[in-house]
JSON list of C-alpha atoms in Angstrom, two decimals:
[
{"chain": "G", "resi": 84, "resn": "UNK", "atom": "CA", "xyz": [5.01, 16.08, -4.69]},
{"chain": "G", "resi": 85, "resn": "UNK", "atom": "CA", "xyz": [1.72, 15.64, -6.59]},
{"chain": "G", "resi": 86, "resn": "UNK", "atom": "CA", "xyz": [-1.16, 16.01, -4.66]},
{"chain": "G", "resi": 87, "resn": "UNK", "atom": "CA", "xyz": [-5.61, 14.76, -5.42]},
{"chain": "G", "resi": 88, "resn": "UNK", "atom": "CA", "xyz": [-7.75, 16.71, -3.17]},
{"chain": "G", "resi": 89, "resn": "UNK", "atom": "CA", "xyz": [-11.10, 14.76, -2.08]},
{"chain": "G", "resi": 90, "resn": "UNK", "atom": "CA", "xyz": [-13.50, 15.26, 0.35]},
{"chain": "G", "resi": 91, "resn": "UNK", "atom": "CA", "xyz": [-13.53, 13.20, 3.58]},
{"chain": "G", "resi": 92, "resn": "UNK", "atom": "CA", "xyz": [-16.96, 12.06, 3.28]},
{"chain": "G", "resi": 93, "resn": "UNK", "atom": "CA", "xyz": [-20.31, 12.41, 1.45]},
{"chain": "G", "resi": 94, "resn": "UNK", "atom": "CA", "xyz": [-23.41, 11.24, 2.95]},
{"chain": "G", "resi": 95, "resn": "UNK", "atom": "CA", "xyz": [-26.63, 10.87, 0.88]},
{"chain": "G", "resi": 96, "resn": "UNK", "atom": "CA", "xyz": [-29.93, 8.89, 0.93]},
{"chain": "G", "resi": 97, "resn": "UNK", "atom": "CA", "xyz": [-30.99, 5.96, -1.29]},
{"chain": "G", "resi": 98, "resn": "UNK", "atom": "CA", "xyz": [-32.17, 7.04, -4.80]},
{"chain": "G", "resi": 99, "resn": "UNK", "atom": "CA", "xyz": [-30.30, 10.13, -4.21]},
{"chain": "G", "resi": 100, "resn": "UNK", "atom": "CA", "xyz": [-27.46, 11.47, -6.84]},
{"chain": "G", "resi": 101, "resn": "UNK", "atom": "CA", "xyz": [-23.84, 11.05, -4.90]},
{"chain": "G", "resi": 102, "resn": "UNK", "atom": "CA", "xyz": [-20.95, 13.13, -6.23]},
{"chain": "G", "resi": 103, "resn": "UNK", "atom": "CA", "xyz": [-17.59, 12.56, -5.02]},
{"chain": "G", "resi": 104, "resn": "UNK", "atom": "CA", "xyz": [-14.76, 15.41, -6.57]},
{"chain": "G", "resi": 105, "resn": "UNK", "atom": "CA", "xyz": [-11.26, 15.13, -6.81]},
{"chain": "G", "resi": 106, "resn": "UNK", "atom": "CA", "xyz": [-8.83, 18.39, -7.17]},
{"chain": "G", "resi": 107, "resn": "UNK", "atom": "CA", "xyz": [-5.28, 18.38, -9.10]},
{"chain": "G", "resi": 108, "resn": "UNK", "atom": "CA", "xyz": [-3.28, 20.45, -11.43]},
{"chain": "G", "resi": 109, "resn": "UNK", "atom": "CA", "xyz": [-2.50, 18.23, -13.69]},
{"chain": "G", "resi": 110, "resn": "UNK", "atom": "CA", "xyz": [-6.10, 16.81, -14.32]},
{"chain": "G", "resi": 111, "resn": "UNK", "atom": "CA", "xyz": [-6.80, 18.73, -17.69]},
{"chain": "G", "resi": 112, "resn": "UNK", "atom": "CA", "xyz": [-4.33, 17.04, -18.91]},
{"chain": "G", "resi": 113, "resn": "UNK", "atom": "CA", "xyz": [-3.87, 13.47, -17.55]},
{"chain": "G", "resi": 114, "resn": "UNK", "atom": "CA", "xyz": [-6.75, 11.23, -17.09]},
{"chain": "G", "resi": 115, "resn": "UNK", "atom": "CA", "xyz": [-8.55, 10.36, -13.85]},
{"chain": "G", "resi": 116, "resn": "UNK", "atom": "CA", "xyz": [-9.28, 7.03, -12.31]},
{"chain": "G", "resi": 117, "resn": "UNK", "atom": "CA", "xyz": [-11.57, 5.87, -9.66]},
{"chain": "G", "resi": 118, "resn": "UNK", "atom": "CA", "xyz": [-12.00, 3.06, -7.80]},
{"chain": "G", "resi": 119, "resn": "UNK", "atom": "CA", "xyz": [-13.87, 1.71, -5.17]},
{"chain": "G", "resi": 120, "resn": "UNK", "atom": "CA", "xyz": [-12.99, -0.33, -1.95]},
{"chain": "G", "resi": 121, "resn": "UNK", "atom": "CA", "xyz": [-15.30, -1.73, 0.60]},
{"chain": "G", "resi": 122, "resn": "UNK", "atom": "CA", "xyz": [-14.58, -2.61, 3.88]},
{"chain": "G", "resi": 123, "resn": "UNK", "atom": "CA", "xyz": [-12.02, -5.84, 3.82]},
{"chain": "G", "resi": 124, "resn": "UNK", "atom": "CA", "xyz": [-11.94, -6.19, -0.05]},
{"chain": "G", "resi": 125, "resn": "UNK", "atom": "CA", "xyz": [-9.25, -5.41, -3.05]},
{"chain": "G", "resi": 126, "resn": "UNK", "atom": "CA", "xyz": [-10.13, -1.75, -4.94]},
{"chain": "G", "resi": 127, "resn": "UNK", "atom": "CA", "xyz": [-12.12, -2.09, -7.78]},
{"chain": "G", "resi": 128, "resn": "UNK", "atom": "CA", "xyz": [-12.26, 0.22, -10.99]},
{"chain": "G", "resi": 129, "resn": "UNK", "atom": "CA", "xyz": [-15.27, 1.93, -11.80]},
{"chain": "G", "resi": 130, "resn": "UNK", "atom": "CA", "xyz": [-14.43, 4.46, -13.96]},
{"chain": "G", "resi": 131, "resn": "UNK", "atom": "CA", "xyz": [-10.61, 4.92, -16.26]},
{"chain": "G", "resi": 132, "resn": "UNK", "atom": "CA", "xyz": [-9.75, 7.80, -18.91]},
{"chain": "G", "resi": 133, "resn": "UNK", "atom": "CA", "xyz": [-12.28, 10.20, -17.13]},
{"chain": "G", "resi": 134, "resn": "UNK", "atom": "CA", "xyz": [-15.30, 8.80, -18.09]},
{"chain": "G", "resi": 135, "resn": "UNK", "atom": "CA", "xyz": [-15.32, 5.30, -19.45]},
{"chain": "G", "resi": 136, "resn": "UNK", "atom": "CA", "xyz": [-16.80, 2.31, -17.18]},
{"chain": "G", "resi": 137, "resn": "UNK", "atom": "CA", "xyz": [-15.56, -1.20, -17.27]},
{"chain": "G", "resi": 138, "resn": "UNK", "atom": "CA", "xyz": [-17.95, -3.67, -18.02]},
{"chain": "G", "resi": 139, "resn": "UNK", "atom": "CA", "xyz": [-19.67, -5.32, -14.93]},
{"chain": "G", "resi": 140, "resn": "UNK", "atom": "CA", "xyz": [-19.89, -1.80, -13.43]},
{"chain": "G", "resi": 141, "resn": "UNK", "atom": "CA", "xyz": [-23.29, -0.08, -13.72]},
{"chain": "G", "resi": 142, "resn": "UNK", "atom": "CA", "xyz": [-24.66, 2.72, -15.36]},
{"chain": "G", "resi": 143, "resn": "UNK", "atom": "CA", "xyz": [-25.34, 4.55, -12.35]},
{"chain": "G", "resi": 144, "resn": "UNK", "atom": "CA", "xyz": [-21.65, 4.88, -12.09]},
{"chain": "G", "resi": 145, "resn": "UNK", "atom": "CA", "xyz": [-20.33, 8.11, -14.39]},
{"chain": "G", "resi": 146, "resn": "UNK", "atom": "CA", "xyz": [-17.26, 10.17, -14.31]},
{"chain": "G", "resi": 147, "resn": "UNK", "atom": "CA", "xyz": [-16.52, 13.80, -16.15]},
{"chain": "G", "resi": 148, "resn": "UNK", "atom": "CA", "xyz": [-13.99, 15.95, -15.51]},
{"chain": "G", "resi": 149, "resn": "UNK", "atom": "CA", "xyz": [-14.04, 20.45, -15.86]},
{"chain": "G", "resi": 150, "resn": "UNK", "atom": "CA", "xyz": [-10.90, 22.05, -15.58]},
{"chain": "G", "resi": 151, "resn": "UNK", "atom": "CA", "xyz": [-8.68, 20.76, -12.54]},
{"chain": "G", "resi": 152, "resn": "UNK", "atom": "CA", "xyz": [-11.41, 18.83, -11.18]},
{"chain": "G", "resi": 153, "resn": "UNK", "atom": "CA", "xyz": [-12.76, 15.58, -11.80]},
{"chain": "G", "resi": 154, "resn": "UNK", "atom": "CA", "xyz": [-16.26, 13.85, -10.48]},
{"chain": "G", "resi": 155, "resn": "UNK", "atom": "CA", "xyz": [-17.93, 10.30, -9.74]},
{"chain": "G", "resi": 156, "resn": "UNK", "atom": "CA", "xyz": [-21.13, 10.55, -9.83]},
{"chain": "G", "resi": 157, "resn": "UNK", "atom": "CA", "xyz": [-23.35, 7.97, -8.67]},
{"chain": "G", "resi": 158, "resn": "UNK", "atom": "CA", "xyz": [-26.89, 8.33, -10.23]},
{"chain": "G", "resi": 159, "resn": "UNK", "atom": "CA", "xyz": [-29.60, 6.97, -8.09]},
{"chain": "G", "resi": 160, "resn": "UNK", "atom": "CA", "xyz": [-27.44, 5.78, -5.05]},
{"chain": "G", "resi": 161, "resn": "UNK", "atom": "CA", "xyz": [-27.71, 2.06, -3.27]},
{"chain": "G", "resi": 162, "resn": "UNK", "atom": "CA", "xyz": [-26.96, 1.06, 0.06]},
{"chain": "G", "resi": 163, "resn": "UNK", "atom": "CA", "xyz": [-24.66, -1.27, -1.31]},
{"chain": "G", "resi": 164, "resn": "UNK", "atom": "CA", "xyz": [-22.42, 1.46, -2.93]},
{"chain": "G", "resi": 165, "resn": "UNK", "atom": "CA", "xyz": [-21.43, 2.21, 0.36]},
{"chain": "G", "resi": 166, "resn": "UNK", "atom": "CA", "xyz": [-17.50, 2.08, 0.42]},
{"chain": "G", "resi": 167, "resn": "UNK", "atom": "CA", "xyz": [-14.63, 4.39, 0.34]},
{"chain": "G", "resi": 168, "resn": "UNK", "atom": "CA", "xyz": [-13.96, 5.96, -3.10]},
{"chain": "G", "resi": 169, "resn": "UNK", "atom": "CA", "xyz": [-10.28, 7.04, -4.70]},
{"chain": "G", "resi": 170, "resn": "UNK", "atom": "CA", "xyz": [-9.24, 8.99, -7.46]},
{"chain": "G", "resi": 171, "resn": "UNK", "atom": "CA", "xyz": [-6.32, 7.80, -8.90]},
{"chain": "G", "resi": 172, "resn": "UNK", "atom": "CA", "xyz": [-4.00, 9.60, -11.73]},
{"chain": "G", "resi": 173, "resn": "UNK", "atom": "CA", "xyz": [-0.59, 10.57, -12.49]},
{"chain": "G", "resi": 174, "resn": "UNK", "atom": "CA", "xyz": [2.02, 14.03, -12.17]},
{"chain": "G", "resi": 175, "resn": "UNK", "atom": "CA", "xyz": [2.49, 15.68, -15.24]},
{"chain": "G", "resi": 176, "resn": "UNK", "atom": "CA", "xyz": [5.44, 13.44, -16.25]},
{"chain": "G", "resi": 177, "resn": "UNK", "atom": "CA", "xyz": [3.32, 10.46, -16.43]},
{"chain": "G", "resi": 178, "resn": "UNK", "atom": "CA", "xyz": [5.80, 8.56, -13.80]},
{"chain": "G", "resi": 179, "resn": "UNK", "atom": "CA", "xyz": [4.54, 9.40, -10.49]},
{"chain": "G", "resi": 180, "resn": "UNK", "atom": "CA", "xyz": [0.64, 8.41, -9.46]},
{"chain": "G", "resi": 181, "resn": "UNK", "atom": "CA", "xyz": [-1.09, 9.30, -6.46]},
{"chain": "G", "resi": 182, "resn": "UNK", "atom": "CA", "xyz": [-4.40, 8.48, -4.92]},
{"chain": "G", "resi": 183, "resn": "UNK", "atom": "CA", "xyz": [-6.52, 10.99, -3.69]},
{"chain": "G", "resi": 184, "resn": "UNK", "atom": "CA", "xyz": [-7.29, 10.94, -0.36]},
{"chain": "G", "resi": 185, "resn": "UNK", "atom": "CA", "xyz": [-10.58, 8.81, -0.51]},
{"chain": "G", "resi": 186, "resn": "UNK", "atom": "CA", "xyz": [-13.87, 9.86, 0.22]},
{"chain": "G", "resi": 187, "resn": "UNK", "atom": "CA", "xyz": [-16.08, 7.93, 2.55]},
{"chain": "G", "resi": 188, "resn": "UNK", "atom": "CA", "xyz": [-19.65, 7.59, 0.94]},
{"chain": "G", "resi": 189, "resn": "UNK", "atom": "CA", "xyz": [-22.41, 6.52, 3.58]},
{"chain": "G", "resi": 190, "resn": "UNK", "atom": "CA", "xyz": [-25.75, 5.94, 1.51]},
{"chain": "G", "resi": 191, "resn": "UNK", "atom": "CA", "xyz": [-28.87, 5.46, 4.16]},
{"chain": "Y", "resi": 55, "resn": "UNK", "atom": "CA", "xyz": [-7.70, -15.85, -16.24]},
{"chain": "Y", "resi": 56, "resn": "UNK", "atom": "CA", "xyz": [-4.51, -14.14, -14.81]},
{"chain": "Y", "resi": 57, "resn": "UNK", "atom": "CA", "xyz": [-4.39, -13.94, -11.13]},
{"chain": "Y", "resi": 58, "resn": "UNK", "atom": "CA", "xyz": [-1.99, -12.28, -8.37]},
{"chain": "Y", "resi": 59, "resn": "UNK", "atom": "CA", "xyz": [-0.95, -13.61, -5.46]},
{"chain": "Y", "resi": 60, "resn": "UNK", "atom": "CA", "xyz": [1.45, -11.57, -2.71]},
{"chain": "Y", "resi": 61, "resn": "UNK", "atom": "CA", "xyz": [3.58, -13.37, -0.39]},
{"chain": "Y", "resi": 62, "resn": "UNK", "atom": "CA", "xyz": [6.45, -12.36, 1.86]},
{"chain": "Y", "resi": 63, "resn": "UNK", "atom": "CA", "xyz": [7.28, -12.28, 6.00]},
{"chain": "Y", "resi": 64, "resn": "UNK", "atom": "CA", "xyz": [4.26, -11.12, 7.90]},
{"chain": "Y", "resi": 65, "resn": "UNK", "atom": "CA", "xyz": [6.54, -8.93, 10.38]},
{"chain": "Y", "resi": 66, "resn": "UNK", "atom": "CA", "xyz": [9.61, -7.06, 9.69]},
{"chain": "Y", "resi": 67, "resn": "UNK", "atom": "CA", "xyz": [11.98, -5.71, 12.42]},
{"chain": "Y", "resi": 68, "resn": "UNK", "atom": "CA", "xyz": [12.61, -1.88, 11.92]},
{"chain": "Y", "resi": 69, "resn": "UNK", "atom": "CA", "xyz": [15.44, -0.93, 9.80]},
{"chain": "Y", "resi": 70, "resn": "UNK", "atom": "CA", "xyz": [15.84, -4.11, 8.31]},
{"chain": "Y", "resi": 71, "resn": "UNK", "atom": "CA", "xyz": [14.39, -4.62, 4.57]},
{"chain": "Y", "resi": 72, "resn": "UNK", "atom": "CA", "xyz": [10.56, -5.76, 3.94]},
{"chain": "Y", "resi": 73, "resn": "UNK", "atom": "CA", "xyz": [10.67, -7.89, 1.07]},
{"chain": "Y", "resi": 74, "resn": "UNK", "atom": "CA", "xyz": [7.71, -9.10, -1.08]},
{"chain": "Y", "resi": 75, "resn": "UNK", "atom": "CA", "xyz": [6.88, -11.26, -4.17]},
{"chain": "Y", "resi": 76, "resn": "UNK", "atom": "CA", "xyz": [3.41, -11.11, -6.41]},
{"chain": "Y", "resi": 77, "resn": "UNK", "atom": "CA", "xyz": [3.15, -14.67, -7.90]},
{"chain": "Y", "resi": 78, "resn": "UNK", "atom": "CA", "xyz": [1.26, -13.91, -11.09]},
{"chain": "Y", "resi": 79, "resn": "UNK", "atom": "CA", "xyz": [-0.71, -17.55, -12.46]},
{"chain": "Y", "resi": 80, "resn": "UNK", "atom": "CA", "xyz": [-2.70, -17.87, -15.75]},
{"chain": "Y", "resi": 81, "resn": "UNK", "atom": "CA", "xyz": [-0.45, -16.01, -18.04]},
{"chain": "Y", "resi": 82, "resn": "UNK", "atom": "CA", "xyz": [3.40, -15.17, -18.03]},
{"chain": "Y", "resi": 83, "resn": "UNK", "atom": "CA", "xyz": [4.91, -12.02, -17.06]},
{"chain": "Y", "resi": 84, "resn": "UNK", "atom": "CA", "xyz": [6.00, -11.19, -19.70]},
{"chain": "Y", "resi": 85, "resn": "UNK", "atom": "CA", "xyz": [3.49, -11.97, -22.46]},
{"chain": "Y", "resi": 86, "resn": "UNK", "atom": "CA", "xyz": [1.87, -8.12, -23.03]},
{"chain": "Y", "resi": 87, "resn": "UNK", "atom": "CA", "xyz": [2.97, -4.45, -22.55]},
{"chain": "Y", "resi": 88, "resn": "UNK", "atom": "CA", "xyz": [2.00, -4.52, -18.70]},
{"chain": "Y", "resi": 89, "resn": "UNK", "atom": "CA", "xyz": [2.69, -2.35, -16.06]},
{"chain": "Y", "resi": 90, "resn": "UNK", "atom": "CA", "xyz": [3.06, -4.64, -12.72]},
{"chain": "Y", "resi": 91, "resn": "UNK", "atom": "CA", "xyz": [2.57, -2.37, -9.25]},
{"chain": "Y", "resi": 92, "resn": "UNK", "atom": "CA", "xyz": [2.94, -2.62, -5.60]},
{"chain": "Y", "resi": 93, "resn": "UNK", "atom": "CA", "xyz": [0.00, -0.12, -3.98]},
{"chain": "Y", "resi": 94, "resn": "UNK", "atom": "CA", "xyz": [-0.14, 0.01, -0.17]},
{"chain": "Y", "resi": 95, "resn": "UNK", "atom": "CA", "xyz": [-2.63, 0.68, 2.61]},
{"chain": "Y", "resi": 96, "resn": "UNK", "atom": "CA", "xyz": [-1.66, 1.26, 6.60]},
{"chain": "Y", "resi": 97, "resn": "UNK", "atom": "CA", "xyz": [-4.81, 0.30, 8.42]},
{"chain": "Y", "resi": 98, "resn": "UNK", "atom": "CA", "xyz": [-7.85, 2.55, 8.33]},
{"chain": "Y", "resi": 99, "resn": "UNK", "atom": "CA", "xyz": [-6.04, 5.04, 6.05]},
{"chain": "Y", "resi": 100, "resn": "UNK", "atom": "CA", "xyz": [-5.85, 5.24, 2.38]},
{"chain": "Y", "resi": 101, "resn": "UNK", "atom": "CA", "xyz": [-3.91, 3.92, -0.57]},
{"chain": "Y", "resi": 102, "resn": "UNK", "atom": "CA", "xyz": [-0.84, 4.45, -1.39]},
{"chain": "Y", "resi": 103, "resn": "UNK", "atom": "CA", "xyz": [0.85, 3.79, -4.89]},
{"chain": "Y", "resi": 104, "resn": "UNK", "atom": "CA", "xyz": [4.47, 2.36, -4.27]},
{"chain": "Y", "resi": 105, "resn": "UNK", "atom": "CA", "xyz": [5.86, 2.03, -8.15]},
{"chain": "Y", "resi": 106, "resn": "UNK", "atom": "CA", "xyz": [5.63, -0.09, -11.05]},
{"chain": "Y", "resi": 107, "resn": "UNK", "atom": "CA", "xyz": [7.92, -2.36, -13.29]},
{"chain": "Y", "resi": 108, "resn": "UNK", "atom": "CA", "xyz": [7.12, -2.70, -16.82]},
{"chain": "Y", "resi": 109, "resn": "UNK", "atom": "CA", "xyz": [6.94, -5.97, -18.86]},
{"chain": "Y", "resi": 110, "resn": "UNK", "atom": "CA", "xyz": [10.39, -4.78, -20.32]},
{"chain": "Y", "resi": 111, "resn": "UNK", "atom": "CA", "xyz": [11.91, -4.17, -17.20]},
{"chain": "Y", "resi": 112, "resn": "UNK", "atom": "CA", "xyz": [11.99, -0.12, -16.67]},
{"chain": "Y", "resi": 113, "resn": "UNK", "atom": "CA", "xyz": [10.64, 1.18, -13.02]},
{"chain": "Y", "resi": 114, "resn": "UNK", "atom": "CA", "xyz": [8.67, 3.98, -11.45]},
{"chain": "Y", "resi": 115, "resn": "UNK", "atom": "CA", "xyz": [8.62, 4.79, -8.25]},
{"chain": "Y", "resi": 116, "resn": "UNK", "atom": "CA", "xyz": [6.70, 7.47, -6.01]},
{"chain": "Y", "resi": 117, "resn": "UNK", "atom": "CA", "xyz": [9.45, 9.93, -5.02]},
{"chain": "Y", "resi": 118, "resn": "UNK", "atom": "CA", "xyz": [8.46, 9.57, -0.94]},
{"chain": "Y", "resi": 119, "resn": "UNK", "atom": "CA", "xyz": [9.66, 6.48, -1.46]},
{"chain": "Y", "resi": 120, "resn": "UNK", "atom": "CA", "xyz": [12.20, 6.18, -3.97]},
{"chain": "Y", "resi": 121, "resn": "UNK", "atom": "CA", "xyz": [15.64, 6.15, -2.05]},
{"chain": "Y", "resi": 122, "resn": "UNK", "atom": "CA", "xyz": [13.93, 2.90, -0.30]},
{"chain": "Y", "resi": 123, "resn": "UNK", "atom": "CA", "xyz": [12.77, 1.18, -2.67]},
{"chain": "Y", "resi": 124, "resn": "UNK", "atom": "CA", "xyz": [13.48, -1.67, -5.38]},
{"chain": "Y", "resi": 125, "resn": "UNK", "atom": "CA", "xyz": [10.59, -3.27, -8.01]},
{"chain": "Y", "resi": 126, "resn": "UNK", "atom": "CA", "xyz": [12.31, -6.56, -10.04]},
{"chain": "Y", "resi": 127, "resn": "UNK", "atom": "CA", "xyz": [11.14, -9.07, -12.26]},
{"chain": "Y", "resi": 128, "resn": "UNK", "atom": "CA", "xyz": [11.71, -12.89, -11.83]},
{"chain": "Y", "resi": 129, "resn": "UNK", "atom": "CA", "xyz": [10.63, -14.08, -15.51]},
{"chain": "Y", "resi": 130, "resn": "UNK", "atom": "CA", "xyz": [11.91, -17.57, -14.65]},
{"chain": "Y", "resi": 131, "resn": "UNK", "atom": "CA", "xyz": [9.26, -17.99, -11.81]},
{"chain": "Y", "resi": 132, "resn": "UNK", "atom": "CA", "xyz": [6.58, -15.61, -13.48]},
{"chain": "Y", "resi": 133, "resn": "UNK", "atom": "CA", "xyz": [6.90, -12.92, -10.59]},
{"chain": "Y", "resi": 134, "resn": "UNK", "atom": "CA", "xyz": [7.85, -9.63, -9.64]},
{"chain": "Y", "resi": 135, "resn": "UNK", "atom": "CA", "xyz": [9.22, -8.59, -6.38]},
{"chain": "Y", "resi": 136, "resn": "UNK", "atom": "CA", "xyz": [9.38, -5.53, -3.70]},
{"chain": "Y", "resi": 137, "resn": "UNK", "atom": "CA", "xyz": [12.31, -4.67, -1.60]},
{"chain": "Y", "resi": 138, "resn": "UNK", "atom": "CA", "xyz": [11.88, -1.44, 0.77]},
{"chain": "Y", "resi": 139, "resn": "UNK", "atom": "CA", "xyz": [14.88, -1.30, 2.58]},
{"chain": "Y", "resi": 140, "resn": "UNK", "atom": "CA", "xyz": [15.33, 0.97, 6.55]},
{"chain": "Y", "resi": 141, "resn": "UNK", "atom": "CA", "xyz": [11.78, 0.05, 7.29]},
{"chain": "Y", "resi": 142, "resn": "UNK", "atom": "CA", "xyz": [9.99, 1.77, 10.31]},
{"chain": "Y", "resi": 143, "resn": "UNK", "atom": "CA", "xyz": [6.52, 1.76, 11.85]},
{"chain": "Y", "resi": 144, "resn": "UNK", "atom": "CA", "xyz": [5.23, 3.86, 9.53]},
{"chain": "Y", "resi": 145, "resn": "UNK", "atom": "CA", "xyz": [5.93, 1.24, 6.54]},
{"chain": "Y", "resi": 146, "resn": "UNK", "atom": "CA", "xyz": [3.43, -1.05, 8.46]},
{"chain": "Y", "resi": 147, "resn": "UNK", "atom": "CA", "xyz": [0.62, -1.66, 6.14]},
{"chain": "Y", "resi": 148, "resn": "UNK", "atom": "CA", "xyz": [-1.56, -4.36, 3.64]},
{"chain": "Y", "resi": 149, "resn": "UNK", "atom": "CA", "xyz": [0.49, -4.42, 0.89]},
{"chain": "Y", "resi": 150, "resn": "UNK", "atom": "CA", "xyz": [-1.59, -5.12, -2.60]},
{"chain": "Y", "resi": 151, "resn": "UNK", "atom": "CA", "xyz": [-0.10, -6.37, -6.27]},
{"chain": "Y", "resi": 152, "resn": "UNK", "atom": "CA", "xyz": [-2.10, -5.09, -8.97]},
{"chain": "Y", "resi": 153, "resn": "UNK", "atom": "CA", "xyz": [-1.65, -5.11, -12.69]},
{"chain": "Y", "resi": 154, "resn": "UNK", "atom": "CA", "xyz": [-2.84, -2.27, -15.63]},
{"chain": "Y", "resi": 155, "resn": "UNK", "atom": "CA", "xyz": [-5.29, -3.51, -18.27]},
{"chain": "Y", "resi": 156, "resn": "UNK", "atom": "CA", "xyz": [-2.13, -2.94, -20.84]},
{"chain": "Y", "resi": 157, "resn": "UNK", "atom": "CA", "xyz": [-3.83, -0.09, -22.92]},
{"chain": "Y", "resi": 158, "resn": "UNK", "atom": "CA", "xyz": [-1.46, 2.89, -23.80]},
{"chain": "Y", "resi": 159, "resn": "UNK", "atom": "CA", "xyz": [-3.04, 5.84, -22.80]},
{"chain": "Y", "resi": 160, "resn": "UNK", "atom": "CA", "xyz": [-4.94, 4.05, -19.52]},
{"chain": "Y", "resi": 161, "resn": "UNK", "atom": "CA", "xyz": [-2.03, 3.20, -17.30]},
{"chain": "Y", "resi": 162, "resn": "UNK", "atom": "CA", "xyz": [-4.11, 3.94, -13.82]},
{"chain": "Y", "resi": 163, "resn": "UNK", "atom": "CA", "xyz": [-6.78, 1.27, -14.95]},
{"chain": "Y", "resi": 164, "resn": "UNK", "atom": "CA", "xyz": [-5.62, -1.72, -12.82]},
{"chain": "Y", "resi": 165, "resn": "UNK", "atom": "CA", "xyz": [-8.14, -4.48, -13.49]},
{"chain": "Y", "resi": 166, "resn": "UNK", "atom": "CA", "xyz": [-6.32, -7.20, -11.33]},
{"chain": "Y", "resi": 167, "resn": "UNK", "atom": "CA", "xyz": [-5.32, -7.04, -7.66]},
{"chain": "Y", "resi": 168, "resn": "UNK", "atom": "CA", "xyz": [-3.96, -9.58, -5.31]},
{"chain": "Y", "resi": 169, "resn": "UNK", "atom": "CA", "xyz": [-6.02, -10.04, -2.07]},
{"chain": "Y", "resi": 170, "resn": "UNK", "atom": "CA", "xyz": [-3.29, -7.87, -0.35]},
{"chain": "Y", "resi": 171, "resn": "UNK", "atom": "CA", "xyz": [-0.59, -9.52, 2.32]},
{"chain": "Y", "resi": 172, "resn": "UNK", "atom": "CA", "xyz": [-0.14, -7.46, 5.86]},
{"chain": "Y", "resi": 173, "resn": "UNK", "atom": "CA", "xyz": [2.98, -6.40, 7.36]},
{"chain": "Y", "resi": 174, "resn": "UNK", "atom": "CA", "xyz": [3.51, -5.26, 10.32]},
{"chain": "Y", "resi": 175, "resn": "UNK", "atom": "CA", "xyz": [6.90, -3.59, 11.26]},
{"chain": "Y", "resi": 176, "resn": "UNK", "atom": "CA", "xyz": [7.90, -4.14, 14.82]},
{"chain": "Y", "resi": 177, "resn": "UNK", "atom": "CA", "xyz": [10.74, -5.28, 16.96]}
]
């Protein structure tokens, strides 16, 4: 079955630039999604169709994707962007999706 | 707004069926192209998408768990419901309702989630 590839976890300090990957075949063509979850609380979207962010989310929060590979990049880090981080897209057919992994960002 | 709400037995014996129902409020079911989806998460671990109904009535489901599984929807009482039948340990887990923001091309983008109901498989 479909599989994301993320890292574990990604530790950075505040200010700094976090970037959070995600590996899958079908990424060049299907879109990626990413979402964030903190401890006790419902994911949120922060980034849908690669790149776009839904309002409320801020600007420090950008996606892109190269290839087989898509990024989150968090632009000037806060502590309160600590939280566990999932990509999020679909098998070539469309049908099946699958969450990465998740990747554990610790910002201090 | 619209608003999810899961519900269902907190504990399940194994091999029996774990049944749930999202309770959707603030708009019907079936007003909008929506995809309706059952995501779950075992405890410390990560999430897991289950499948999907449409507003229409055709289903998705992840193939790990597709022999188990069953995704319905109850237009009458403005819900949609999860049936995993021959539960075991491993099913244990926060089970979350979420719905897609309805665009075409952006099926993954689920701006509304239910707070998530736990159940715990155990005899």
């Amino acid at each position: 079955s479909y599989e994301l590839t993320q890292p574990p976890s990604v530790s950075v300090s505040p200010g700094q630039t976090a970037r959070i990957t995600c590996s899958g075949d079908a990424l060049p063509k299907k879109y990626a999604y990413w979402y964030q979850q903190k401890s006790g609380q419902a994911p949120v979207l922060v980034i849908w169709q690669d790149s776009k962010r839904p309002s409320g989310i801020p600007e420090r929060f950008s996606g892109s994707t190269s290839g087989t590979l898509a990024t989150l990049t968090i632009s000037g880090a806060q502590v309160e962007d600590e939280a566990d981080y999932y990509c999020y897209s679909t098998d070539i057919s469309g049908n099946s999706w699958v969450f990465g992994g998740g990747t554990k960002l610790t910002v201090l | 707004q619209v608003l999810l709400q899961e519900s269902g037995p907190g504990l399940v014996k194994p091999s029996q069926t774990l049944s749930l129902t999202c309770t959707v409020s603030g708009g019907s079911i079936t007003n909008g192209t929506y995809y309706w989806n059952w995501i779950r998460q075992p405890a410390g671990k990560g999430l897991e998408w289950i499948g999907r109904i449409y507003t229409g009535g055709n289903t998705n489901y992840s193939p790990s768990l597709k022999s188990q599984v069953i995704i319905s929807l109850d237009t009458s009482k403005n819900q949609f419901s999860l049936k995993l039948r021959s539960v075991t340990a491993a099913d244990t887990a926060l089970y979350y309702c979420a719905r897609d923001t309805g665009i075409p091309l952006a099926r993954g983008a689920y701006d509304i989630w239910g707070q998530g109901t736990m159940v715990t498989v155990s005899s």
